[in-house]
XYZ file of C-alpha atoms in Angstrom:
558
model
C -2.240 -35.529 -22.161
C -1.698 -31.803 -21.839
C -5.194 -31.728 -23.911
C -7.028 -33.211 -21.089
C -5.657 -31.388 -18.204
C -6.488 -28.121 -20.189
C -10.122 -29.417 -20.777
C -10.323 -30.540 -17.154
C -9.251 -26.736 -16.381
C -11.857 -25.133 -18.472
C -14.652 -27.445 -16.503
C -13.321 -26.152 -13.596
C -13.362 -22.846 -14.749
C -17.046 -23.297 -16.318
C -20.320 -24.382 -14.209
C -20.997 -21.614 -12.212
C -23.779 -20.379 -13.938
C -26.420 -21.426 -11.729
C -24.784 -18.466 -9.226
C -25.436 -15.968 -11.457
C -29.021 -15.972 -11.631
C -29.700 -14.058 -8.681
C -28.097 -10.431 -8.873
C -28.730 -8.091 -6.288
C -29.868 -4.390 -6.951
C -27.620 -1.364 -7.118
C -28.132 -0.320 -3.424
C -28.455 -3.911 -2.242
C -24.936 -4.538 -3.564
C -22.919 -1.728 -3.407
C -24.078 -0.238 0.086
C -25.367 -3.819 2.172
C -23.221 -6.444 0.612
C -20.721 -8.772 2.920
C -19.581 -10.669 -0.011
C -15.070 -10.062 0.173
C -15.392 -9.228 -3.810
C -17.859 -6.469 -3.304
C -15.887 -5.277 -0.427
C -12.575 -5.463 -2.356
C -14.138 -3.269 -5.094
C -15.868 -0.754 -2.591
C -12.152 -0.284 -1.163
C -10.314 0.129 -4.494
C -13.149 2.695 -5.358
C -12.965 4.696 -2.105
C -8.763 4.528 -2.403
C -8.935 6.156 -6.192
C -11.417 8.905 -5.179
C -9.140 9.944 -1.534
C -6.104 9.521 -4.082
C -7.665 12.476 -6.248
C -7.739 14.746 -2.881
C -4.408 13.662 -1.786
C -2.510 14.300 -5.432
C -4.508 17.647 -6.033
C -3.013 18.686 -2.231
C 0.115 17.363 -3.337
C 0.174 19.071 -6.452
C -0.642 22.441 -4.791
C 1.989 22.179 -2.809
C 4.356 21.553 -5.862
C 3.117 24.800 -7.305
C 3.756 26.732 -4.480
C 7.170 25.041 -3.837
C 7.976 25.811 -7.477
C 9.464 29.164 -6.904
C 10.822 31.241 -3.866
C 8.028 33.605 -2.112
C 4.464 32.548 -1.019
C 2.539 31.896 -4.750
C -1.056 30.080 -3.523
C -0.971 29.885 0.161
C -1.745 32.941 2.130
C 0.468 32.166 5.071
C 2.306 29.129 6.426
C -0.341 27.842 8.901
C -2.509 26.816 5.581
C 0.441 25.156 4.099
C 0.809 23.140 7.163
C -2.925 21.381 6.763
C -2.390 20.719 3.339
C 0.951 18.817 4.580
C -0.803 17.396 7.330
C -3.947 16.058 5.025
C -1.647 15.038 1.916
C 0.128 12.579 4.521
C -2.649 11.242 6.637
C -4.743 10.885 3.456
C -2.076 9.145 0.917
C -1.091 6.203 3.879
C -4.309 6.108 5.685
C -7.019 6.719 3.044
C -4.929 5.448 -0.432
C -2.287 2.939 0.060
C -3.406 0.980 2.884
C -7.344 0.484 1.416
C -6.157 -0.582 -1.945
C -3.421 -3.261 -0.838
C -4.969 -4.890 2.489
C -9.135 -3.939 1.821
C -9.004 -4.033 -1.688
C -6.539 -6.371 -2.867
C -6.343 -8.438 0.075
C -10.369 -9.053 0.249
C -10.448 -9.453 -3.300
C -8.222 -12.537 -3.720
C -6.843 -13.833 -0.572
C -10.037 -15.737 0.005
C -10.396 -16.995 -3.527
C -6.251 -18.027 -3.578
C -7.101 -20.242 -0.187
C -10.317 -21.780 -1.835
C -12.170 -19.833 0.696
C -15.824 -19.234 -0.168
C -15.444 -16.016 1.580
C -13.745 -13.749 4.835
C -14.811 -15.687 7.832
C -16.645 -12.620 9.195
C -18.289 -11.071 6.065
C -20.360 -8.304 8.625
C -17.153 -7.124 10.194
C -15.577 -7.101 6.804
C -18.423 -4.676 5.924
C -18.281 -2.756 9.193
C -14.420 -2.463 8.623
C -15.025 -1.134 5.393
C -17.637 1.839 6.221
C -15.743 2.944 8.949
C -13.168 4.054 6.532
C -15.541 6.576 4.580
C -17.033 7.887 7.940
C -12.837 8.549 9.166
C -12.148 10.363 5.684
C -15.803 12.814 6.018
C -14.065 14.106 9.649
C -10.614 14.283 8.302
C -12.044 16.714 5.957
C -14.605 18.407 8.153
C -11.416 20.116 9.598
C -11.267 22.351 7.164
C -14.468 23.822 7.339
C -14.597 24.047 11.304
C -12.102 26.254 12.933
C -9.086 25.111 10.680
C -7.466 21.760 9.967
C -5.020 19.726 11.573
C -1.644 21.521 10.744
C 1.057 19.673 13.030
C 2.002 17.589 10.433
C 0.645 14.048 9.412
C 3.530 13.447 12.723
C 1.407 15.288 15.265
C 4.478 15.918 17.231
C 4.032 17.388 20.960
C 3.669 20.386 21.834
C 2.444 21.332 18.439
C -0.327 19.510 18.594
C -1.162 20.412 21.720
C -4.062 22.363 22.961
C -4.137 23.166 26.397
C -7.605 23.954 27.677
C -8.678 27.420 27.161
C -5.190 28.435 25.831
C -3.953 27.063 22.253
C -0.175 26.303 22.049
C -0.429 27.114 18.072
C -3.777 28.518 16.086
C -3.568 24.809 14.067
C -4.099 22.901 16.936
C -7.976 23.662 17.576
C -11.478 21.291 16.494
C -9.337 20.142 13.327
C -6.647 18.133 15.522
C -9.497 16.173 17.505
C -11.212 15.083 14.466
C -7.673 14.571 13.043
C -7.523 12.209 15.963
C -11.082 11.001 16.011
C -10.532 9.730 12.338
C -7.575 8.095 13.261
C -8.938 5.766 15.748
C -11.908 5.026 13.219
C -8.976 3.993 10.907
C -7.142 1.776 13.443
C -10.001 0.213 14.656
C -11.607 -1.043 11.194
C -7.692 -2.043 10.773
C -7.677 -4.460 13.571
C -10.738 -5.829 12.975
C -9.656 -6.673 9.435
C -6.758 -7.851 10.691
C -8.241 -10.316 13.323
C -10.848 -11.267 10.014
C -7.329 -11.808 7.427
C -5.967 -14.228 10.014
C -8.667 -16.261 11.186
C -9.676 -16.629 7.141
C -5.811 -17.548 6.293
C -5.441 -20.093 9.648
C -8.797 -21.796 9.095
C -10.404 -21.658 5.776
C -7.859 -22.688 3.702
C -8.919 -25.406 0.895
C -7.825 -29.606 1.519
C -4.302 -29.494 0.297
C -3.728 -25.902 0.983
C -0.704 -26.122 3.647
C 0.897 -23.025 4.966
C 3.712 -23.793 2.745
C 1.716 -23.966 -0.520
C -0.023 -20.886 0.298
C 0.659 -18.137 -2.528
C 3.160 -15.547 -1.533
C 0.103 -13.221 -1.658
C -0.982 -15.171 1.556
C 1.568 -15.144 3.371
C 2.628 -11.058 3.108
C -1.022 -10.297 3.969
C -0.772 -13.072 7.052
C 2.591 -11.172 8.502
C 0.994 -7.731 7.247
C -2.138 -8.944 9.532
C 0.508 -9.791 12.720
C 1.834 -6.349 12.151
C -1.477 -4.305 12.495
C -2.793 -6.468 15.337
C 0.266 -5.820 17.239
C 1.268 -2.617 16.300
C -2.449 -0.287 16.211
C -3.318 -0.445 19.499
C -0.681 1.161 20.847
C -1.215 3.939 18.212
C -4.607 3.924 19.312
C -4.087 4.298 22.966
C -1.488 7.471 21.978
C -4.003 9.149 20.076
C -6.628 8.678 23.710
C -4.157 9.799 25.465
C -3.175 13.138 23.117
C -7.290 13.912 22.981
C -6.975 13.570 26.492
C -4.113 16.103 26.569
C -6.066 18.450 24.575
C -9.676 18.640 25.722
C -9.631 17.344 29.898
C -6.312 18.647 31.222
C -3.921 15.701 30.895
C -0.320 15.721 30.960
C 0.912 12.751 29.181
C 2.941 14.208 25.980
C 2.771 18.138 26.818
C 6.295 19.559 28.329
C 4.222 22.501 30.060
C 2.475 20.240 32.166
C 5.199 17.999 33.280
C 4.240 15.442 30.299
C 6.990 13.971 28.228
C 6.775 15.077 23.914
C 9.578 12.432 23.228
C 6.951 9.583 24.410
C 4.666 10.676 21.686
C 7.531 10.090 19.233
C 8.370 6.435 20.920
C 5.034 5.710 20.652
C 4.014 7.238 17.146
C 7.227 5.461 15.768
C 6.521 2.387 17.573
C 3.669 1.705 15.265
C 4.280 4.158 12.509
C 7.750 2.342 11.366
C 5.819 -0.959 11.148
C 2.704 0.910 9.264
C 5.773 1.322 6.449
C 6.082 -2.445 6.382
C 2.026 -3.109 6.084
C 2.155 -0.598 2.874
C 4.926 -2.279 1.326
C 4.527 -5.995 2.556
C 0.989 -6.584 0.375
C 2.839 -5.114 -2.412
C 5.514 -7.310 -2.551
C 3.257 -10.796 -2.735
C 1.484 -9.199 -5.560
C 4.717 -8.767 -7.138
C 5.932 -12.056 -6.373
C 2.266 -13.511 -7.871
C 2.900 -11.450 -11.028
C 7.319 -12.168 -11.869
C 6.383 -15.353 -12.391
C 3.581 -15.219 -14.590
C 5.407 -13.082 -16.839
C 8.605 -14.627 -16.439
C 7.131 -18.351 -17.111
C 8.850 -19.812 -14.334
C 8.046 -20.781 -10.627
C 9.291 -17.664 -7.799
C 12.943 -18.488 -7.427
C 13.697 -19.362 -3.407
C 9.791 -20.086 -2.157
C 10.285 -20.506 1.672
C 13.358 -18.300 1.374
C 10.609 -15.445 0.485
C 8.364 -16.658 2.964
C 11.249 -16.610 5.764
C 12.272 -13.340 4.401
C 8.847 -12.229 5.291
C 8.387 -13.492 8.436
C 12.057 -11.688 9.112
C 10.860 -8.171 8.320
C 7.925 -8.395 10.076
C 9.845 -9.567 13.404
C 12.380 -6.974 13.080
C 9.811 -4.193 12.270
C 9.173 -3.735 15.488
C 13.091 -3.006 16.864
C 13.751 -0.016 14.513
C 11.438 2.559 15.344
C 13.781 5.150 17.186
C 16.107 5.948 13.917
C 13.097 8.289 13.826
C 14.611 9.944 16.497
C 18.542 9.846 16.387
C 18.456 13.839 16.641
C 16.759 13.714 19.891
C 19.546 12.324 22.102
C 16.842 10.156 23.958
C 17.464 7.297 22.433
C 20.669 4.341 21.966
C 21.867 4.982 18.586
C 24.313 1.958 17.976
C 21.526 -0.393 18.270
C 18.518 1.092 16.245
C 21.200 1.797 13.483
C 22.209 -2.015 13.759
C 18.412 -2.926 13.397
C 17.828 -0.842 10.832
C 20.575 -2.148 8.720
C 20.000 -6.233 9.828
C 16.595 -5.406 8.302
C 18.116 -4.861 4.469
C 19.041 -8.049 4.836
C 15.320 -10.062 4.328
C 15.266 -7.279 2.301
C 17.738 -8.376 -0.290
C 16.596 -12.093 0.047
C 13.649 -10.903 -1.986
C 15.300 -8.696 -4.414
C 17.257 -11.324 -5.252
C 14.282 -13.658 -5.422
C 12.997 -11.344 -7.802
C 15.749 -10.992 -10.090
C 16.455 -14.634 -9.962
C 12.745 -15.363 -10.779
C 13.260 -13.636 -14.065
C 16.837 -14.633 -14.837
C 16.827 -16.240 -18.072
C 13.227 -16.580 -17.971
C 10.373 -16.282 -21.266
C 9.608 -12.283 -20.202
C 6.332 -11.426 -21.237
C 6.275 -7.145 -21.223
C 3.113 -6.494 -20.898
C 1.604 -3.750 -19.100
C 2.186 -5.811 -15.080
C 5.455 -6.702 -15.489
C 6.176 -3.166 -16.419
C 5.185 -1.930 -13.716
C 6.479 -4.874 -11.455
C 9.603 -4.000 -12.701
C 9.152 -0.316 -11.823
C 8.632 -1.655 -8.442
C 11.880 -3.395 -8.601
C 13.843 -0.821 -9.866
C 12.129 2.425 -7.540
C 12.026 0.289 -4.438
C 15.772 -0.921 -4.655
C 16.465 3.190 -4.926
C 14.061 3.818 -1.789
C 15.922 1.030 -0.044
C 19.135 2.012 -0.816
C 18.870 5.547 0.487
C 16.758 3.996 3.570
C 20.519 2.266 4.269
C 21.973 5.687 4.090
C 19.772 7.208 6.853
C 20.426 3.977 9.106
C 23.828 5.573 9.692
C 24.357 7.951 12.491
C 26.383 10.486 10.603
C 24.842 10.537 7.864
C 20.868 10.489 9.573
C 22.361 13.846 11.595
C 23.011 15.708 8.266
C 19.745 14.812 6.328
C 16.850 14.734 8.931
C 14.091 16.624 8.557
C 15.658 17.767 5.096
C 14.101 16.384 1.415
C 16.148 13.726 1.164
C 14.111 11.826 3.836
C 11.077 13.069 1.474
C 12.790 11.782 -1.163
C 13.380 8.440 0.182
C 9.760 7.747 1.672
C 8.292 8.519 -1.704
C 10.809 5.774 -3.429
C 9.114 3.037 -0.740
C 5.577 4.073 -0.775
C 5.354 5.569 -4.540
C 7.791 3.412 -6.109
C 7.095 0.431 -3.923
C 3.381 0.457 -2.562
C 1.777 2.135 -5.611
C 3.385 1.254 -9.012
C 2.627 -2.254 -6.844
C -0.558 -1.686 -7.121
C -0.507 -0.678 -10.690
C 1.026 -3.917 -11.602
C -1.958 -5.533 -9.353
C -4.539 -3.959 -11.072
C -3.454 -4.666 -14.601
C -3.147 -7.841 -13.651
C -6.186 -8.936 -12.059
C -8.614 -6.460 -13.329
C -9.391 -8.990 -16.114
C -10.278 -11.549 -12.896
C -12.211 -8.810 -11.128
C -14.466 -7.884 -14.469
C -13.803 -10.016 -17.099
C -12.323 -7.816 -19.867
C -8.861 -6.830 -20.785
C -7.377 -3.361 -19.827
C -5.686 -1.898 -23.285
C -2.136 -2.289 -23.367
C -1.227 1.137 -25.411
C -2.594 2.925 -22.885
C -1.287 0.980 -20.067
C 2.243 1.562 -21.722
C 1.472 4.916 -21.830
C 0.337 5.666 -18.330
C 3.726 3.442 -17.338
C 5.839 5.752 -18.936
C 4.676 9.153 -17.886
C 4.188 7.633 -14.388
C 7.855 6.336 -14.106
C 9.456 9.617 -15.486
C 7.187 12.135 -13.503
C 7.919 10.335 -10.770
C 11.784 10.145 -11.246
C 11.433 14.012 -12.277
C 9.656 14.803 -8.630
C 11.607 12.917 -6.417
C 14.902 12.006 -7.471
C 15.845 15.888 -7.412
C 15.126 15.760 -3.641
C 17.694 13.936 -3.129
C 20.232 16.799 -4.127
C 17.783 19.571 -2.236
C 17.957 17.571 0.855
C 22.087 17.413 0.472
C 22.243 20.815 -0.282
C 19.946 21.478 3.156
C 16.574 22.457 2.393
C 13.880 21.384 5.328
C 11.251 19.481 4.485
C 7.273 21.415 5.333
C 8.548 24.370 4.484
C 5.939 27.019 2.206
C 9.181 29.364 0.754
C 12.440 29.310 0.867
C 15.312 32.150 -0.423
C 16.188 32.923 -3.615
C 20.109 32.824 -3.095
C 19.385 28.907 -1.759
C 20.005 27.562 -5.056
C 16.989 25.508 -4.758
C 15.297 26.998 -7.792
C 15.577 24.933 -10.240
C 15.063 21.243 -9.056
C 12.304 22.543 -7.061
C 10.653 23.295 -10.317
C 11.812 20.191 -11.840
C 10.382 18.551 -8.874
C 6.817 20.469 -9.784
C 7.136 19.585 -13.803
C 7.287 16.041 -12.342
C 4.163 16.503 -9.881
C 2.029 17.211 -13.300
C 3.830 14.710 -14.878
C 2.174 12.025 -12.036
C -1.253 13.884 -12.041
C -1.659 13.491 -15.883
C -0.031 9.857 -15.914
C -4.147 9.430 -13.977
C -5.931 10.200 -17.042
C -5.008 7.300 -19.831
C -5.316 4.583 -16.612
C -9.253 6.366 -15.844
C -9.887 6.244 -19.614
C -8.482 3.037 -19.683
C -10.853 1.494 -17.206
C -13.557 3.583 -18.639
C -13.216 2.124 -21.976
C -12.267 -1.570 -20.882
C -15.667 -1.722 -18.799
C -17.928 -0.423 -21.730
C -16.232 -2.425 -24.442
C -13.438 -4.687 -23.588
C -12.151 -6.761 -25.128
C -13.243 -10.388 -22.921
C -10.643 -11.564 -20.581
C -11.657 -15.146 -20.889
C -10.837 -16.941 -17.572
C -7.347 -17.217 -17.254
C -6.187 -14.417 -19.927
C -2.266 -14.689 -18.768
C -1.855 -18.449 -17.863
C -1.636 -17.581 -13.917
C -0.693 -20.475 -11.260
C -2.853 -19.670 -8.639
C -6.109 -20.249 -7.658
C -8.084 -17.212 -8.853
C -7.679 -17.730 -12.406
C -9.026 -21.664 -11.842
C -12.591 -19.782 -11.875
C -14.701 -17.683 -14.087
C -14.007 -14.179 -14.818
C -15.597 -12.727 -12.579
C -16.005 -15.068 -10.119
C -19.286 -16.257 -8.839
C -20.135 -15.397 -5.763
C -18.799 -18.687 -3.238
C -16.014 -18.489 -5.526
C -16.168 -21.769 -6.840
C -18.213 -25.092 -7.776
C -14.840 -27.194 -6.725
C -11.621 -26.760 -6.463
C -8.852 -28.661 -8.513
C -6.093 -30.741 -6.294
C -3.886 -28.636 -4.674
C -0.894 -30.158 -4.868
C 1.906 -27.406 -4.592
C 2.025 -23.479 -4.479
C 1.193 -23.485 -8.371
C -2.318 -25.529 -8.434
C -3.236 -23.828 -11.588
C -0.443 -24.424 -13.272
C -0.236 -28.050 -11.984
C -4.039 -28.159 -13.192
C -2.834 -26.998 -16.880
C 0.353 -28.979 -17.598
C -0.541 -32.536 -15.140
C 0.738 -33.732 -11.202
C 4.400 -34.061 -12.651
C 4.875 -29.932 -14.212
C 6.195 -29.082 -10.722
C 8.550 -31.561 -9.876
């Protein structure tokens, strides 16, 4: 019996060939295409080639950082636009394209049974934006200096009052600072509008909301966060150009404007931009535990709930931002803040559970799923310590809050997408990745990046700011600053076995076959790669495992 399910999975998984025949050209493809896969791709690439700007800023910054007096940067002002540019360019330009556009297009669709993104031009036109946002960012530099307020652009330093700059960073580098950011928020809501209209009505017969992959339903909430969330980030960032360059008052003190509205308003959406990072993340996690674990996700609609919870109470934390100001009510965004560990640690637990006493498989995803694990239970941990007054008073604006956003969006978002991409670049191109050197690249990832930002912990105790180019010798801060920069090289050379890796693997690796690590979802019930609609048919969906339904027979989930 098992026999004949198996066969009746490798039909499905076989008779697409009559798709293949017609393949497009190189600049038909690559630069016109609509088709979600080519999109996905287009978004990973773009992601890895802004991640080589953002880690060489980042590493520059670890050189200078590595010893007391000014090393590499001629004064503080340039130090500023590297810290500006490493910030905007690692969320906006790295994490976000490779989770939501290149992740998300590449396999929500196909784990719905969708032949595609219901609007395949806008999914095109959100992608290019993205490129044109990244060529201003960068312009800055070469046209009267580049943003330098700090990926924050707090009031009045980014302020530029007409005919009279507050600071010398805030000149033609802060509008196209701002410029790119509304190009960013505005292919965001259109792929957001594009994810839920997909998820809501393109789903395959069978396909209920509660059958839906866990994927699914992090990119659905992820989707409810942007659309709710970036315009009001948008209509700040109008209303600071407006400030700058036609005599407005809304967020400058000197003309009766208000700075602390900037913060409400930057918070507003920027504390729920932390959830769309780490959201997408944590459905690829929960698509890959069980996989490797050889058991179904421990606590399904608990997860889903969980979801739902952190996306709702996203939105009522953003002022522990801003407990130093005195503008806002502290026992209730420290209440939020901690009631939000709580869907939280539904999922870890989920997590944990999922593998307790499971068949673990340690192979090169679950390695780095369990990185995840492990770096974003540290990130949330000392997110729990900043939720209290007290304690948020001593450390703000000190490394320890460095310390602790790099443990969510390092640890979390991008050994997440580590574990993604070693596990579905055998779906995306149909051979393997090399396991040695994925091992490899997991282990000098995981210890560079304890060795850069667990020390920050102890520097932000011990009081050093955070965007600061030098600090005194008699500080103390010598030494785990330069452990902190061993790390930093540590990360950057953890890049070149992955790059070989894929290198190799495209060239000559070995063939995935169609369903290389026994998945449960819908992706792997089609050839590697797919064709383009995806699929001839679809097997019976049945549960929130069809695949692994398909493979074992109707009863395997019950």
């Amino acid at each position: 019996m098992a026999t004949a399910h198996r066969d009746d999975l490798h039909d499905h998984q076989h008779g697409h060939g009559e798709h293949h025949d017609h393949v497009p050209g190189f600049v038909a493809r690559w630069f016109f295409s609509t088709n979600h896969k080519d999109i996905g791709t287009l978004y990973l690439i773009f992601s890895v080639v802004a991640a080589f700007v953002g880690v060489a800023l980042s590493v520059l910054m670890r050189m200078e950082l590595q010893s007391p007096g000014l090393q590499f940067f001629a004064d503080g002002q340039t130090w500023n636009s590297f810290v500006s540019a490493h910030g905007l360019i690692m969320v906006f330009f790295v994490v976000m394209p490779a989770l939501i556009g290149g992740f998300g297009n590449w396999f929500v669709p196909i784990m719905i049974g969708a032949p595609d993104m219901a609007f395949p031009r806008i999914n095109a036109l959100s992608l290019w934006m993205l490129p044109l946002a990244g060529v201003l960012l960068m312009l800055s530099f070469v046209t009267g200096g580049a943003a330098a307020a700090g990926w924050t652009s707090y009031s009045p330093l980014a302020q530029d009052r007409v005919g009279e700059a507050v600071n010398a960073g805030a000149g033609t580098g802060q509008d196209l600072w701002i410029v790119a950011l509304v190009l960013i928020g505005t292919s965001s809501i259109l792929g957001a509008v594009n994810f839920l209209v997909t998820i809501f009505k393109m789903r395959a017969p069978g396909m209920t909301l509660f059958r839906m992959p866990i994927m699914t339903w992090t990119v659905l909430v992820t989707s409810v966060l942007v659309l709710m969330a970036t315009p009001v980030i948008t209509s700040a960032l109008i209303m600071l150009f407006i400030d700058r360059n036609f005599g407005g008052a809304f967020f400058d003190p000197a003309n009766g404007g208000d700075a602390i509205l900037w913060q409400n308003v930057f918070w507003f959406y920027s504390h729920p931009a932390v959830y769309v990072m780490i959201l997408p993340a944590m459905g690829m996690i929960s698509e890959i535990l069980p996989v490797f674990s050889r058991k179904p996700l421990f606590g399904y609609k608990a997860f889903v709930f969980a979801t739902a919870g952190i996306g709702a109470l996203g939105f009522s934390v953003w002022a522990h931002h801003m407990f130093t100001t005195g503008a806002v009510y502290l026992p209730f965004f420290s209440l939020m803040t901690f009631l939000i560990a709580i869907p939280t640690g539904v999922k870890m637990f989920n997590w944990i559970f999922t593998m307790w006493r499971g068949q673990l498989i340690l192979s090169t995803p679950l390695l780095f799923a369990l990185g995840f694990l492990s770096m974003f239970l540290i990130g949330g941990i000392n997110g729990a310590f900043a939720a209290s007054v007290p304690v948020d008073f001593a450390i703000h604006d000190t490394y320890f809050v460095v310390a602790h956003i790099h443990y969510v969006l390092f640890g979390g978002s991008v050994f997440g997408v580590m574990a993604g991409l070693y596990y579905w670049f055998p779906k995306m191109t149909g051979r393997m990745l090399d396991e040695r050197l994925g091992k490899i690249q997991f282990a000098l990832m995981f210890v560079g990046f304890n060795l850069t930002f667990f020390p920050m912990h102890e520097l932000g105790l011990s009081g050093m700011p955070r965007r600061i180019a030098d600090y005194a010798t008699e500080a103390g801060w010598n030494d785990l600053n330069l452990a902190a920069t061993i790390g930093g090289f540590t990360i950057a050379a953890s890049m070149l076995p992955l790059l070989w890796n894929i290198f190799v693997s495209l060239r000559s690796g070995k063939p995935a076959g169609d369903d290389p690590w026994e998945g449960n979802t819908l992706e792997w019930a089609t050839s590697s790669p797919p064709p383009p609609y995806n699929f001839d048919r679809l097997p019976e969906i049945r549960s929130e495992r069809p695949v692994f339904d398909l493979r074992h027979g109707p009863k395997a989930s019950h």
